PDB file of N, CA and C in Angstrom:
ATOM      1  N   UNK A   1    -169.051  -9.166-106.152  1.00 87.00           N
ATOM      2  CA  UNK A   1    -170.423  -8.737-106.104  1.00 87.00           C
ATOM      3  C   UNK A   1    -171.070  -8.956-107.462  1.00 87.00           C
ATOM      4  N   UNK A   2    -172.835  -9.441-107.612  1.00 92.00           N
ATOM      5  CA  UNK A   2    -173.495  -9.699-108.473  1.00 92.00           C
ATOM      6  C   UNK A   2    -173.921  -8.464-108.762  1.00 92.00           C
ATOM      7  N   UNK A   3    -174.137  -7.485-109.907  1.00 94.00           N
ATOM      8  CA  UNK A   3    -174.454  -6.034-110.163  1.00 94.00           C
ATOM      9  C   UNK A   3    -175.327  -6.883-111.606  1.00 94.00           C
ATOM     10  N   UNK A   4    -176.689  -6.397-111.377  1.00 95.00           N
ATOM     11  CA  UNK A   4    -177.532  -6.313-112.488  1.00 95.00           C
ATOM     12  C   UNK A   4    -178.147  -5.235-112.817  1.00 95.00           C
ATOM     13  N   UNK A   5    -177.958  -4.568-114.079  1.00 96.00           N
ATOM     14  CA  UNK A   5    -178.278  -3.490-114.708  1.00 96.00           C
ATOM     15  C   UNK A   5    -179.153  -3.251-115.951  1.00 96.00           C
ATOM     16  N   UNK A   6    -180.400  -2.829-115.444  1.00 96.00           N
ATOM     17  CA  UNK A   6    -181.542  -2.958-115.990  1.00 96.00           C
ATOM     18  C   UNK A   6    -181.835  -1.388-117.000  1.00 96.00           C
ATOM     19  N   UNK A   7    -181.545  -1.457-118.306  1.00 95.00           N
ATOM     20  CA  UNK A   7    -181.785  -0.367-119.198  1.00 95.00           C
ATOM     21  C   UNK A   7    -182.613   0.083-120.163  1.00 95.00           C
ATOM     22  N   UNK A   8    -183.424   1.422-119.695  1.00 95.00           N
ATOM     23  CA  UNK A   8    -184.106   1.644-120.556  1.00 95.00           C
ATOM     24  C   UNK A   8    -184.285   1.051-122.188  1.00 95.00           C
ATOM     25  N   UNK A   9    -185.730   0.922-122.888  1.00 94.00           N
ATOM     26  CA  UNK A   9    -185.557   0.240-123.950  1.00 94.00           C
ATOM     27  C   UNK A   9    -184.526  -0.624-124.512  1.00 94.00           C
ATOM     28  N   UNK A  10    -184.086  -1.640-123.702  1.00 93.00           N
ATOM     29  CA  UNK A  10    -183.336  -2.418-123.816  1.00 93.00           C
ATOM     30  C   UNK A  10    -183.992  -3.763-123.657  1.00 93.00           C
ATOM     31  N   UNK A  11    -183.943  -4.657-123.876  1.00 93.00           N
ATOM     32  CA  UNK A  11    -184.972  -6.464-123.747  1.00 93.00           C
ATOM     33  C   UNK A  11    -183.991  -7.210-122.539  1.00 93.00           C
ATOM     34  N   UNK A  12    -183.123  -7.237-122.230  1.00 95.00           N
ATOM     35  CA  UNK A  12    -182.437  -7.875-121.250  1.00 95.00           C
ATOM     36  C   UNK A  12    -181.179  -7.027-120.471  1.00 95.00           C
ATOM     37  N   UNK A  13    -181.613  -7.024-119.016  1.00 95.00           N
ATOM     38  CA  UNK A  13    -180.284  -6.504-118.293  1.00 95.00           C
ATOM     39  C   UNK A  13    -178.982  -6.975-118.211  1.00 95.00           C
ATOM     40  N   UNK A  14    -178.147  -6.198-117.943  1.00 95.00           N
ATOM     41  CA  UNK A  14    -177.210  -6.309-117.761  1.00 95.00           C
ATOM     42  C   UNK A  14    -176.570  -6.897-116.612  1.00 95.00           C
ATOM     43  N   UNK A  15    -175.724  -8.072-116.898  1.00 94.00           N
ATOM     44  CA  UNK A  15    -174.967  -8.938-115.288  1.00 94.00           C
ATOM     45  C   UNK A  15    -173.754  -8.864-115.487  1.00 94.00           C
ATOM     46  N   UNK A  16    -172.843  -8.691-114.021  1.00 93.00           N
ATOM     47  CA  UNK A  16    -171.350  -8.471-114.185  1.00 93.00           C
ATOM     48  C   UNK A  16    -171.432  -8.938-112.701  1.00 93.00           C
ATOM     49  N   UNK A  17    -170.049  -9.553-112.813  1.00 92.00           N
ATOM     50  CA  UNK A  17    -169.704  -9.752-111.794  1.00 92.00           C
ATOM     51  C   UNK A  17    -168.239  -9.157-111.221  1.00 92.00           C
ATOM     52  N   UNK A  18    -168.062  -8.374-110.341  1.00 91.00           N
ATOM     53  CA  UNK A  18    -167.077  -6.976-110.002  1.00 91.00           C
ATOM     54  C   UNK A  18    -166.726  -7.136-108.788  1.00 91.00           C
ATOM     55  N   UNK A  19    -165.452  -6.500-108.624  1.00 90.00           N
ATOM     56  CA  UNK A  19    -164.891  -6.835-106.970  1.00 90.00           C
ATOM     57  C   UNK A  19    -164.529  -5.327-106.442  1.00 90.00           C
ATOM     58  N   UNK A  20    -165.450  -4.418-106.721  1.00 90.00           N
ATOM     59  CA  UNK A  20    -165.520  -3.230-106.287  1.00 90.00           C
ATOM     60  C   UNK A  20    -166.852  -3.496-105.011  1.00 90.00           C
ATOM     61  N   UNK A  21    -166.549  -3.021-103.766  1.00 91.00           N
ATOM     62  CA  UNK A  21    -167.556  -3.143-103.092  1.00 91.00           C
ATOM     63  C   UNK A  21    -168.738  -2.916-103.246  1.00 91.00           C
ATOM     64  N   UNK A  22    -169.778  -2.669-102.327  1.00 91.00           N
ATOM     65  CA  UNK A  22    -171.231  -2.758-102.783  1.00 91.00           C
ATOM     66  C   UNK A  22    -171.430  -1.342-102.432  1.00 91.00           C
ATOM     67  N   UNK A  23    -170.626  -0.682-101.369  1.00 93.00           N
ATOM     68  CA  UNK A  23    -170.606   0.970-101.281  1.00 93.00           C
ATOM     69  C   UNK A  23    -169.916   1.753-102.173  1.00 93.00           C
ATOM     70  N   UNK A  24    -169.301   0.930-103.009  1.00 93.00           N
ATOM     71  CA  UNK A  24    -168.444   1.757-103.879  1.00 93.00           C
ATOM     72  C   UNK A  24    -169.178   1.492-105.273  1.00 93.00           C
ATOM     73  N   UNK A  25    -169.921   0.729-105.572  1.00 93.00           N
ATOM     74  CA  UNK A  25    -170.849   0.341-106.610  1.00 93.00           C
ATOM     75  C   UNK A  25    -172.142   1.632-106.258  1.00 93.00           C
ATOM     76  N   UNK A  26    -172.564   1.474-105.405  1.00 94.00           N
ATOM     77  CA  UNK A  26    -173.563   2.799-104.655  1.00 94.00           C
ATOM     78  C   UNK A  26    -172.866   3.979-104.933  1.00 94.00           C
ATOM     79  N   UNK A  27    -172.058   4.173-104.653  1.00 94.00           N
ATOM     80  CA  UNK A  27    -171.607   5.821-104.665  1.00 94.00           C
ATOM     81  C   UNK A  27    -171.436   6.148-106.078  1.00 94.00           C
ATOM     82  N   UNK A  28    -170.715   4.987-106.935  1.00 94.00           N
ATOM     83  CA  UNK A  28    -170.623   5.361-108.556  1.00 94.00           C
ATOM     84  C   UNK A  28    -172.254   5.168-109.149  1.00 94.00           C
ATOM     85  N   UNK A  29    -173.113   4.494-108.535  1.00 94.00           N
ATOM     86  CA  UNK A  29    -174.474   4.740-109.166  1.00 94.00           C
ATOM     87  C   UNK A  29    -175.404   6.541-109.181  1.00 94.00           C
ATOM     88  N   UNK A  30    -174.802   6.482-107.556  1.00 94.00           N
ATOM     89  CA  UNK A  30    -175.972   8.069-106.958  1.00 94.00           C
ATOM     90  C   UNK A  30    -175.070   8.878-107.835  1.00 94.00           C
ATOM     91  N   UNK A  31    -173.790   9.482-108.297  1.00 94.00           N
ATOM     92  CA  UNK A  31    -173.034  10.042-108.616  1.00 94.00           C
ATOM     93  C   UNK A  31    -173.518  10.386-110.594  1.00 94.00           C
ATOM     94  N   UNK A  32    -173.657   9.219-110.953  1.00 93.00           N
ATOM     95  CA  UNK A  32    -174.005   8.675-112.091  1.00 93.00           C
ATOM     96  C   UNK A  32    -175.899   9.902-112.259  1.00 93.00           C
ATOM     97  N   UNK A  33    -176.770   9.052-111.489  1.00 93.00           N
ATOM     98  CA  UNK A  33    -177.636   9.790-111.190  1.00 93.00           C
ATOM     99  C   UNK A  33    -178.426  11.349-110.938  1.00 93.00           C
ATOM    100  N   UNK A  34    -177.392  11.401-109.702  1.00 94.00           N
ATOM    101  CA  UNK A  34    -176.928  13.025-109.984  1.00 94.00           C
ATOM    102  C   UNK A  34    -176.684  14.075-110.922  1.00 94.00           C
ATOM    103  N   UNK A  35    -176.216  13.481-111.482  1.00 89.00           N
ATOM    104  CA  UNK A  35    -175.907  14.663-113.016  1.00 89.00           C
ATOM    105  C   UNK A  35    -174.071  14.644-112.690  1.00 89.00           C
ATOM    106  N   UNK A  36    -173.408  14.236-111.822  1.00 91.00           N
ATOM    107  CA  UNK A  36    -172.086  14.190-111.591  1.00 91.00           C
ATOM    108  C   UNK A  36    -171.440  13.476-113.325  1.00 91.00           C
ATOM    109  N   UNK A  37    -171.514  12.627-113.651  1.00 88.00           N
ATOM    110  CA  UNK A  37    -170.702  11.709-115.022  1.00 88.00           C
ATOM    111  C   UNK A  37    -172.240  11.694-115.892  1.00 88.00           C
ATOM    112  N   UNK A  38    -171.869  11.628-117.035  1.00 93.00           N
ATOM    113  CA  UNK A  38    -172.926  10.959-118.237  1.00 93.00           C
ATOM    114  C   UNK A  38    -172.947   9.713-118.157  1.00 93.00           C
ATOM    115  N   UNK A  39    -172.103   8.951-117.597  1.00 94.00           N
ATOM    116  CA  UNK A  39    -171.914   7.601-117.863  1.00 94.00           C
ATOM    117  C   UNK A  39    -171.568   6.936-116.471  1.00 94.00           C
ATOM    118  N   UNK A  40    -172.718   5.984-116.280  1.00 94.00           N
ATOM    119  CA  UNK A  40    -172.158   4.780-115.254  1.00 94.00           C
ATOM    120  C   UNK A  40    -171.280   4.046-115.379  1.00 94.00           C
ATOM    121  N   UNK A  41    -169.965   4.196-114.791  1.00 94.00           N
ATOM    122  CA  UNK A  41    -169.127   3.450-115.566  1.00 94.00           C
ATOM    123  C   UNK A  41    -168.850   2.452-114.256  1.00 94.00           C
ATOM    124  N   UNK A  42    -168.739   0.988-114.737  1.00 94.00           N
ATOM    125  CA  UNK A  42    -168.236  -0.219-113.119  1.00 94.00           C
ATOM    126  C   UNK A  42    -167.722  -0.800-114.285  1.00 94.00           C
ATOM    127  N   UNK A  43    -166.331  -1.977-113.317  1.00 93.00           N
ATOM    128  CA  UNK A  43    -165.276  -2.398-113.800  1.00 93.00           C
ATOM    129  C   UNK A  43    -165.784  -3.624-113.626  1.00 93.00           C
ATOM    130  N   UNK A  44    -165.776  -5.196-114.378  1.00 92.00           N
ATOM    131  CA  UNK A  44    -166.275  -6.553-113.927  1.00 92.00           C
ATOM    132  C   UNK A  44    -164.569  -7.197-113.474  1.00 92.00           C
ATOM    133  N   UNK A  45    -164.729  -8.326-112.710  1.00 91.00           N
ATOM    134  CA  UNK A  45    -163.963  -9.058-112.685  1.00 91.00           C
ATOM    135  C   UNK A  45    -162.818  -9.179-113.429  1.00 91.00           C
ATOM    136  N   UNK A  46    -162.967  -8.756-114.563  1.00 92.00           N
ATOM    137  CA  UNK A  46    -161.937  -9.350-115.717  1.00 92.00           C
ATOM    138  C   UNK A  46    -160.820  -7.819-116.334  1.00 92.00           C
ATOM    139  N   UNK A  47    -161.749  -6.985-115.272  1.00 93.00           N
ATOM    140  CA  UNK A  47    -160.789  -5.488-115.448  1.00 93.00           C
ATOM    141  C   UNK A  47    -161.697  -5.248-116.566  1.00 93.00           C
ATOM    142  N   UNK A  48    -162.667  -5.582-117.073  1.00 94.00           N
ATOM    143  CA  UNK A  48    -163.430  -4.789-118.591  1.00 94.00           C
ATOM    144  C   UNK A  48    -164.597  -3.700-117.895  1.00 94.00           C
ATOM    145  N   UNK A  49    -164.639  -2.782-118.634  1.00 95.00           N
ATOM    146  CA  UNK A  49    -165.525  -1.689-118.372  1.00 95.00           C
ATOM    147  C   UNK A  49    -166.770  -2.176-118.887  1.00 95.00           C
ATOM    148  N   UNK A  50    -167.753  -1.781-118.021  1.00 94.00           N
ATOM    149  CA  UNK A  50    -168.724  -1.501-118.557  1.00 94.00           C
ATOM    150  C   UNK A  50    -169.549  -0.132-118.653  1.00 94.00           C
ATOM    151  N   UNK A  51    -169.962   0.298-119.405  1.00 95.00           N
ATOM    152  CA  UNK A  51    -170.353   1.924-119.171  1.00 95.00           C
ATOM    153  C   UNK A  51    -172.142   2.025-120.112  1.00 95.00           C
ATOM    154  N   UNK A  52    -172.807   2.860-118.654  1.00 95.00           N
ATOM    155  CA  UNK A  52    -174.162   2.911-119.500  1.00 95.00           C
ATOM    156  C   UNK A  52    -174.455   4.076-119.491  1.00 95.00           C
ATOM    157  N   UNK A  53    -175.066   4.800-120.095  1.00 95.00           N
ATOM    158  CA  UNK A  53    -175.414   6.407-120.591  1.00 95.00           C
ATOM    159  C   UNK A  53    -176.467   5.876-118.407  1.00 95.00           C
ATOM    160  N   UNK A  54    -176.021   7.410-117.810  1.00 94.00           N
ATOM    161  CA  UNK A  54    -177.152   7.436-116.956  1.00 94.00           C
ATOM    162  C   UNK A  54    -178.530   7.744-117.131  1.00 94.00           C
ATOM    163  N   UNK A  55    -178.695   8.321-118.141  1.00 94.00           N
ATOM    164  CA  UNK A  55    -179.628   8.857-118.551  1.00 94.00           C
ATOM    165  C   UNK A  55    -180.951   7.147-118.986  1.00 94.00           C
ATOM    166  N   UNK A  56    -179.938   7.084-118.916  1.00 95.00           N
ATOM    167  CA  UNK A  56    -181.008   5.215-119.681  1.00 95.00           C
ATOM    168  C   UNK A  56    -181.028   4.739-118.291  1.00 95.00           C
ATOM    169  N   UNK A  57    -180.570   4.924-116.985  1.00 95.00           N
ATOM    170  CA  UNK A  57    -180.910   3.570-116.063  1.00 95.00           C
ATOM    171  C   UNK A  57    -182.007   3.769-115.642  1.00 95.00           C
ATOM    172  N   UNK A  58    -182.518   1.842-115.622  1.00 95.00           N
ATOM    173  CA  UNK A  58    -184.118   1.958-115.037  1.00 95.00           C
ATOM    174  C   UNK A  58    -183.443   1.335-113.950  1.00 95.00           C
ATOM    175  N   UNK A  59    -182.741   0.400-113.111  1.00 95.00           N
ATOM    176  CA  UNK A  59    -182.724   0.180-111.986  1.00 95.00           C
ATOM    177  C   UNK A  59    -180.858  -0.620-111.802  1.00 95.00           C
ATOM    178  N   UNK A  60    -180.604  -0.350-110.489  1.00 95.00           N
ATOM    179  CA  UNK A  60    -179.122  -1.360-110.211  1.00 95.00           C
ATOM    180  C   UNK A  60    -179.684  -1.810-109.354  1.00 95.00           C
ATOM    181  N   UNK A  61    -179.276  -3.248-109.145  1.00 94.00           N
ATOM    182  CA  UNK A  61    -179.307  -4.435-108.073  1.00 94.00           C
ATOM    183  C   UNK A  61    -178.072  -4.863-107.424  1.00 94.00           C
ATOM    184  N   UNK A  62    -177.654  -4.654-106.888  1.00 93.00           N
ATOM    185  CA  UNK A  62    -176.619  -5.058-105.996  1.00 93.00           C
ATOM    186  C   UNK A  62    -176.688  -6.308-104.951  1.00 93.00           C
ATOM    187  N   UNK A  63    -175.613  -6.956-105.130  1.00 90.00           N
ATOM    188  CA  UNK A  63    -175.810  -8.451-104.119  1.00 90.00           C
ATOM    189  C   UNK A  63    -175.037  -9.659-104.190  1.00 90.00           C
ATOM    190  N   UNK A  64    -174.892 -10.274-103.493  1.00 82.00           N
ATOM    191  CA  UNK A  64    -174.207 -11.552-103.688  1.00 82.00           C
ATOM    192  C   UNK A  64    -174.560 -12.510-104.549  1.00 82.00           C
ATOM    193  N   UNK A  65    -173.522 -13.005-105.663  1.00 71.00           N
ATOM    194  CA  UNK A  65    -174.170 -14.310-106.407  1.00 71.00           C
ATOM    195  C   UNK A  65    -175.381 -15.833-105.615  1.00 71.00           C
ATOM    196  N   UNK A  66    -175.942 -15.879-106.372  1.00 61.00           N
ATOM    197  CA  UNK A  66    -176.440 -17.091-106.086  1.00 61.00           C
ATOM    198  C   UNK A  66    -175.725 -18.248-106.212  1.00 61.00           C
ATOM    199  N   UNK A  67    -175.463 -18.966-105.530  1.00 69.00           N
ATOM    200  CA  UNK A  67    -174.644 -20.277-105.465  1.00 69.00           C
ATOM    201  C   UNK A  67    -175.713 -21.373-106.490  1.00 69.00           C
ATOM    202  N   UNK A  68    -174.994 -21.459-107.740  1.00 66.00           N
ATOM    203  CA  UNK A  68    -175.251 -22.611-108.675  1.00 66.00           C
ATOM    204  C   UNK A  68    -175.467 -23.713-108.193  1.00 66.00           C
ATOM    205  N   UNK A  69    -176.732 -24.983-108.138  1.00 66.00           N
ATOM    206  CA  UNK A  69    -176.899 -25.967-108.083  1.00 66.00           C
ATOM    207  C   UNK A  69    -176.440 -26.868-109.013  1.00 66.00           C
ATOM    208  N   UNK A  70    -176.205 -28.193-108.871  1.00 73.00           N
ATOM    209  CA  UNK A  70    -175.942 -29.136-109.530  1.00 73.00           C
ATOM    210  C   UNK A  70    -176.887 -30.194-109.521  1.00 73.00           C
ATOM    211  N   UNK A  71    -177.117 -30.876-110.097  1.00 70.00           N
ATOM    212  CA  UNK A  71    -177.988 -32.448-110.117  1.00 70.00           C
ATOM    213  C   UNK A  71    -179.616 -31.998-110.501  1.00 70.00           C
ATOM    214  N   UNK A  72    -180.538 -32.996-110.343  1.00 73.00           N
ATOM    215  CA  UNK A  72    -181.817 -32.819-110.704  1.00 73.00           C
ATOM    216  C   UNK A  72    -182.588 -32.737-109.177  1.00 73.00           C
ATOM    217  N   UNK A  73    -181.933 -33.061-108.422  1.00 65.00           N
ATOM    218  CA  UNK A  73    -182.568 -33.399-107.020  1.00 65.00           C
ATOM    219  C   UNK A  73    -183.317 -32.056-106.631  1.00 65.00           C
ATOM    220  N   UNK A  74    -184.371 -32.106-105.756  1.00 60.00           N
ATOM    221  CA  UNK A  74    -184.642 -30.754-105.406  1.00 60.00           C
ATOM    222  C   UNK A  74    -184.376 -30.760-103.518  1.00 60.00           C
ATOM    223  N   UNK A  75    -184.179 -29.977-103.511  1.00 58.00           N
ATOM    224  CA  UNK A  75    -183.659 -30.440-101.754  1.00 58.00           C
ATOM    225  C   UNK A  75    -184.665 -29.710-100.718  1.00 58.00           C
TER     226      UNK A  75
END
């Protein structure tokens, strides 16, 4: 899953790519939200943490990568 994480006073979001489902990415967001953890914490691909104060999130996106094009052609 594509997870983009968009943070307060920050200039560019955050992208990871994670093999935690998209309900299990949801439940650690609302949880996060809640007042449950201080910290959003999701795992990427590579087993590395990422962790954002909840208090800073302006938005999560959840979704499938976009499949990369190749060539100049436009189709």
């Amino acid at each position: 899953m594509e997870v983009k994480i968009g943070v307060q006073h920050a200039p560019r979001e955050i992208v990871l790519e994670s093999n935690q489902s998209p309900e299990e990415i949801e439940r650690t967001v609302a949880e996060a939200l809640a007042g449950k953890s201080q910290l959003l914490t999701l795992v990427d691909e590579h087993g590395r943490k990422v962790l954002v104060p909840a208090d800073r999130l302006a938005y999560v996106e959840v979704g499938e990568p976009a499949p990369r094009r190749v060539g100049f052609g436009a189709l």
